[in-house]
């Protein structure tokens, strides 16, 4: 393609709002965003597309930029022979899902940066992840690969082979992300049992979690395992849960100075993390710890959730509400480690420590030594001569070695941690991706709402503010449509299923936490939009992209839990719960349809379909509906809700007066009282609770624990 090719004769990423795209705006590569202008250029010039997908906190994305995309010779190859397109996977998960599918099928692995070469019609014919500038470990040199592909494209016979491969690969993508398969019955209890047994067999009983290599958090698995513990009290299942929660809390995945979780650990022992902090991990993991706290009573799990919420509020919160997306893994090292003022950012520089740095930060020598002993901070370190903090010694062991009472050790460590935290605040900070994504905000809204129910010192207001922010900036009330991304006043991208589903569950959770009917009304608006935009009755499935959205080479579904929960699974759970508040069965019909359509996939690999396994379990058993009729909620009720692990709980607050209930129905746009409130009135002038499951209800009770006792007898 010649250099006078019109819109691709310059790098257009300076027009983008995505921080990841803007990171590449100064590259000599004439990057284009994924838009009609770039795609039309490829078709007009019959030029192949080079598609590079990544995200702002991606380490190897930075490496490939430094090595190749900043290199003028490599850029010249890309500009002359290709239409180079750069995509932020956090903004466009649909594109990422489509092209990652074929990468995993062809190469057996995936990751970012994702590199794909496409025909002008968007069909892939070559794919990989990171490519080095020179041949290494069997990976071809990136520049040579560009020359080879350009040469093949210019040869008519080889181009025809490329098109044949592209058609085959596109069919394979459709068979992977778009296939609806043969429907069956909604998975029964055996699917849950199979998921539990598979997770127990696959668990790393020595180090916690799953796998023998890098360790990723798997909160979806923990949730269905905890459901099993609540039912059967199996010792092996309980042990897998606590071993995993303890390993993540003790290891380098958790930030022991500032709270919050890193993305994953690079080793089996949970020691060295990939240091980026993603909003979604810091939403899904505290939810798992809150459930673990209710199930076990271990106060440390509650503290992990508190510290994570504090981290998010401090470092990932927009001043007007709403939550930012990520903190980068890299930052400029602190002054004491730099040889010159122009030091390059290094991975983990903000988070790691040496004993000398601790002693400089902590004003008491004994406290500094205790902190180093507690968190394994040594001269040799565990990461490039420095230390990622992990819990290395118990309070009891430190008490014995120091001669101090355990309570004094804890006070000393708390003071030392505070001083280390204050010293760290003076270091150059990692970059922050300030996109506000609707779906990821929904995940954190859910977690904070749950935290407000479980812990009396967690305030729901940050979640209330975030939901208000999303409604103001991303929700079109007139069109009843949700946009995905807000950044510095710019709103873009039609919402995906995950945006609607995660936010619907968050709004419902806020209703459960606060009793404010406006949150319930918004949740209902969102699932009505799911019904309208994502449900395909003929295929019996929920697609990830809206019906009115861009036409791509495949229309993906999202059935498996990955770094975020399955959007289909969360949508089904939200539809099931919200069906209690509407006078029809359409929501339940959609939920059942999805579970039937994908029954065979769920049963064949239940561990990978954690959210859909839980959804099937909820469908079979029904929610435990707790209709709470009260003007003032008794303190004893809140204590019972906080202390009791009820994974299928649905809190349906109801005002005692008919006049107030009529006002609620107006807000919800309902003509009739929904079943969950019908004939469930206050008795004897006192706060009253009704427990119901599968169309069977307890007598009205004034003590929540009595209603729960009834529910336990019915189980």
XYZ file of N, CA, C and O in Angstrom, residues 11-29 31 52-66 69-70 86-90 113 276 326-330 345 430-435 487:
228
model
N -0.725 8.667 11.955
C -1.200 8.003 13.163
C -2.398 8.789 13.707
O -2.277 9.965 14.052
N -3.559 8.138 13.775
C -4.787 8.825 14.187
C -5.139 8.619 15.664
O -6.208 9.029 16.109
N -4.252 7.988 16.416
C -4.623 7.667 17.799
C -4.609 8.879 18.720
O -5.077 8.787 19.866
N -4.098 10.011 18.253
C -4.195 11.212 19.076
C -5.637 11.681 19.211
O -5.948 12.524 20.061
N -6.524 11.120 18.391
C -7.945 11.456 18.485
C -8.678 10.573 19.488
O -9.843 10.811 19.808
N -8.000 9.532 19.988
C -8.663 8.548 20.849
C -8.676 9.020 22.297
O -7.821 9.793 22.741
N -9.648 8.526 23.057
C -9.710 8.793 24.493
C -9.095 7.659 25.304
O -8.686 7.862 26.442
N -9.039 6.459 24.748
C -8.474 5.325 25.474
C -7.014 5.590 25.829
O -6.189 5.882 24.949
N -6.640 5.502 27.105
C -5.231 5.686 27.472
C -4.313 4.705 26.757
O -3.185 5.066 26.410
N -4.775 3.480 26.524
C -3.935 2.508 25.824
C -3.662 2.964 24.395
O -2.520 2.897 23.915
N -4.692 3.431 23.701
C -4.475 3.901 22.334
C -3.582 5.135 22.323
O -2.683 5.269 21.478
N -3.793 6.011 23.270
C -2.992 7.243 23.304
C -1.524 6.946 23.624
O -0.640 7.714 23.242
N -1.260 5.838 24.318
C 0.128 5.444 24.554
C 0.870 5.207 23.239
O 2.099 5.288 23.195
N 0.128 4.893 22.180
C 0.725 4.585 20.878
C 0.571 5.740 19.879
O 0.889 5.578 18.702
N 0.101 6.895 20.349
C -0.165 8.005 19.432
C 1.114 8.610 18.864
O 1.077 9.250 17.807
N 2.244 8.432 19.551
C 3.512 8.982 19.066
C 4.358 7.961 18.318
O 5.479 8.269 17.897
N 3.854 6.739 18.154
C 4.595 5.742 17.385
C 4.731 6.186 15.923
O 3.819 6.836 15.379
N 5.821 5.821 15.257
C 5.912 6.082 13.816
C 4.962 5.204 12.987
O 4.770 5.458 11.793
N 4.379 4.189 13.609
C 3.344 3.392 12.933
C 2.114 4.278 12.740
O 1.682 4.979 13.665
N -0.956 4.154 13.114
C -2.062 3.418 13.726
C -3.412 4.061 13.424
O -3.552 5.287 13.436
N -3.608 -5.154 16.294
C -2.889 -5.329 17.557
C -3.838 -4.963 18.690
O -4.332 -3.832 18.768
N -4.108 -5.926 19.574
C -5.045 -5.731 20.681
C -4.284 -5.848 21.993
O -3.527 -6.796 22.208
N -4.498 -4.896 22.889
C -3.870 -4.928 24.203
C -4.638 -4.063 25.177
O -5.797 -3.723 24.957
N -3.971 -3.677 26.256
C -4.606 -2.801 27.255
C -3.508 -2.053 27.994
O -2.330 -2.416 27.938
N -3.873 -0.997 28.692
C -2.871 -0.043 29.164
C -1.923 -0.626 30.195
O -0.778 -0.199 30.304
N -2.369 -1.602 31.004
C -1.521 -2.168 32.050
C -0.781 -3.424 31.593
O -0.198 -4.120 32.414
N -0.796 -3.701 30.309
C -0.233 -4.951 29.774
C 1.285 -4.826 29.618
O 1.778 -4.013 28.822
N 2.034 -5.648 30.326
C 3.499 -5.569 30.319
C 4.072 -5.845 28.933
O 4.892 -5.066 28.415
N 3.681 -6.961 28.318
C 4.276 -7.324 27.035
C 3.809 -6.420 25.907
O 4.467 -6.314 24.864
N 2.678 -5.727 26.104
C 2.276 -4.695 25.144
C 3.302 -3.561 25.151
O 3.706 -3.051 24.097
N 3.735 -3.156 26.363
C 4.760 -2.115 26.465
C 6.060 -2.581 25.813
O 6.735 -1.809 25.119
N 6.405 -3.836 26.042
C 7.656 -4.361 25.491
C 7.619 -4.325 23.967
O 8.577 -3.873 23.315
N 6.525 -4.789 23.383
C 6.456 -4.839 21.920
C 6.433 -3.429 21.326
O 6.971 -3.196 20.237
N 5.816 -2.499 22.057
C 5.856 -1.114 21.583
C 7.295 -0.598 21.564
O 7.753 -0.010 20.575
N 8.014 -0.804 22.660
C 9.392 -0.324 22.741
C 10.275 -0.970 21.675
O 11.102 -0.306 21.043
N 7.139 -1.217 17.661
C 6.249 -0.161 17.173
C 6.900 1.219 17.241
O 6.421 2.163 16.600
N 7.973 1.341 18.046
C 8.717 2.602 18.086
C 9.881 2.616 17.107
O 10.577 3.633 16.988
N -5.066 -0.471 15.960
C -4.805 -0.718 17.378
C -6.140 -0.693 18.127
O -6.958 0.211 17.942
N -6.356 -1.709 19.002
C -7.621 -1.847 19.738
C -7.333 -2.029 21.221
O -6.437 -2.789 21.604
N -8.081 -1.327 22.044
C -8.071 -1.498 23.498
C -9.073 -2.600 23.829
O -10.277 -2.438 23.650
N -8.582 -3.729 24.321
C -9.469 -4.869 24.588
C -10.500 -4.549 25.670
O -11.563 -5.176 25.719
N -10.189 -3.599 26.544
C -11.146 -3.246 27.589
C -12.319 -2.451 27.019
O -13.423 -2.509 27.557
N 0.152 -8.686 24.027
C -0.651 -8.207 22.903
C -1.087 -9.353 21.997
O -0.320 -10.295 21.779
N -0.006 -5.159 37.779
C -1.133 -4.306 37.467
C -2.307 -4.621 38.395
O -2.494 -5.751 38.847
N -7.826 0.690 35.733
C -6.616 -0.051 36.087
C -5.533 0.873 36.623
O -5.522 2.073 36.352
N -4.607 0.264 37.369
C -3.304 0.858 37.652
C -2.256 0.029 36.932
O -2.304 -1.208 36.946
N -1.285 0.702 36.347
C -0.253 0.034 35.568
C 0.667 -0.791 36.467
O 0.788 -0.542 37.664
N 1.335 -1.765 35.865
C 2.323 -2.564 36.581
C 3.644 -1.825 36.722
O 4.421 -2.091 37.642
N 3.902 -0.903 35.823
C 5.194 -0.236 35.779
C 5.129 1.163 36.370
O 4.094 1.831 36.312
N 10.517 3.446 33.420
C 9.620 2.708 34.326
C 10.006 1.235 34.409
O 10.464 0.646 33.421
N 2.290 4.476 39.651
C 1.957 3.840 38.364
C 0.888 4.652 37.633
O 0.061 5.330 38.258
N 0.922 4.578 36.320
C -0.099 5.264 35.524
C -1.467 4.649 35.793
O -1.591 3.459 36.095
N -2.483 5.476 35.668
C -3.858 5.035 35.916
C -4.669 5.176 34.635
O -4.650 6.228 33.999
N -5.355 4.124 34.262
C -6.274 4.157 33.119
C -7.618 4.655 33.635
O -8.306 3.959 34.382
N -7.975 5.872 33.232
C -9.142 6.531 33.807
C -10.408 6.349 32.976
O -11.332 7.158 33.068
N -10.465 5.288 32.193
C -11.743 4.910 31.600
C -12.698 4.474 32.709
O -12.307 3.767 33.642
N -14.844 8.648 29.340
C -13.473 9.104 29.593
C -13.401 10.607 29.330
O -13.565 11.061 28.203
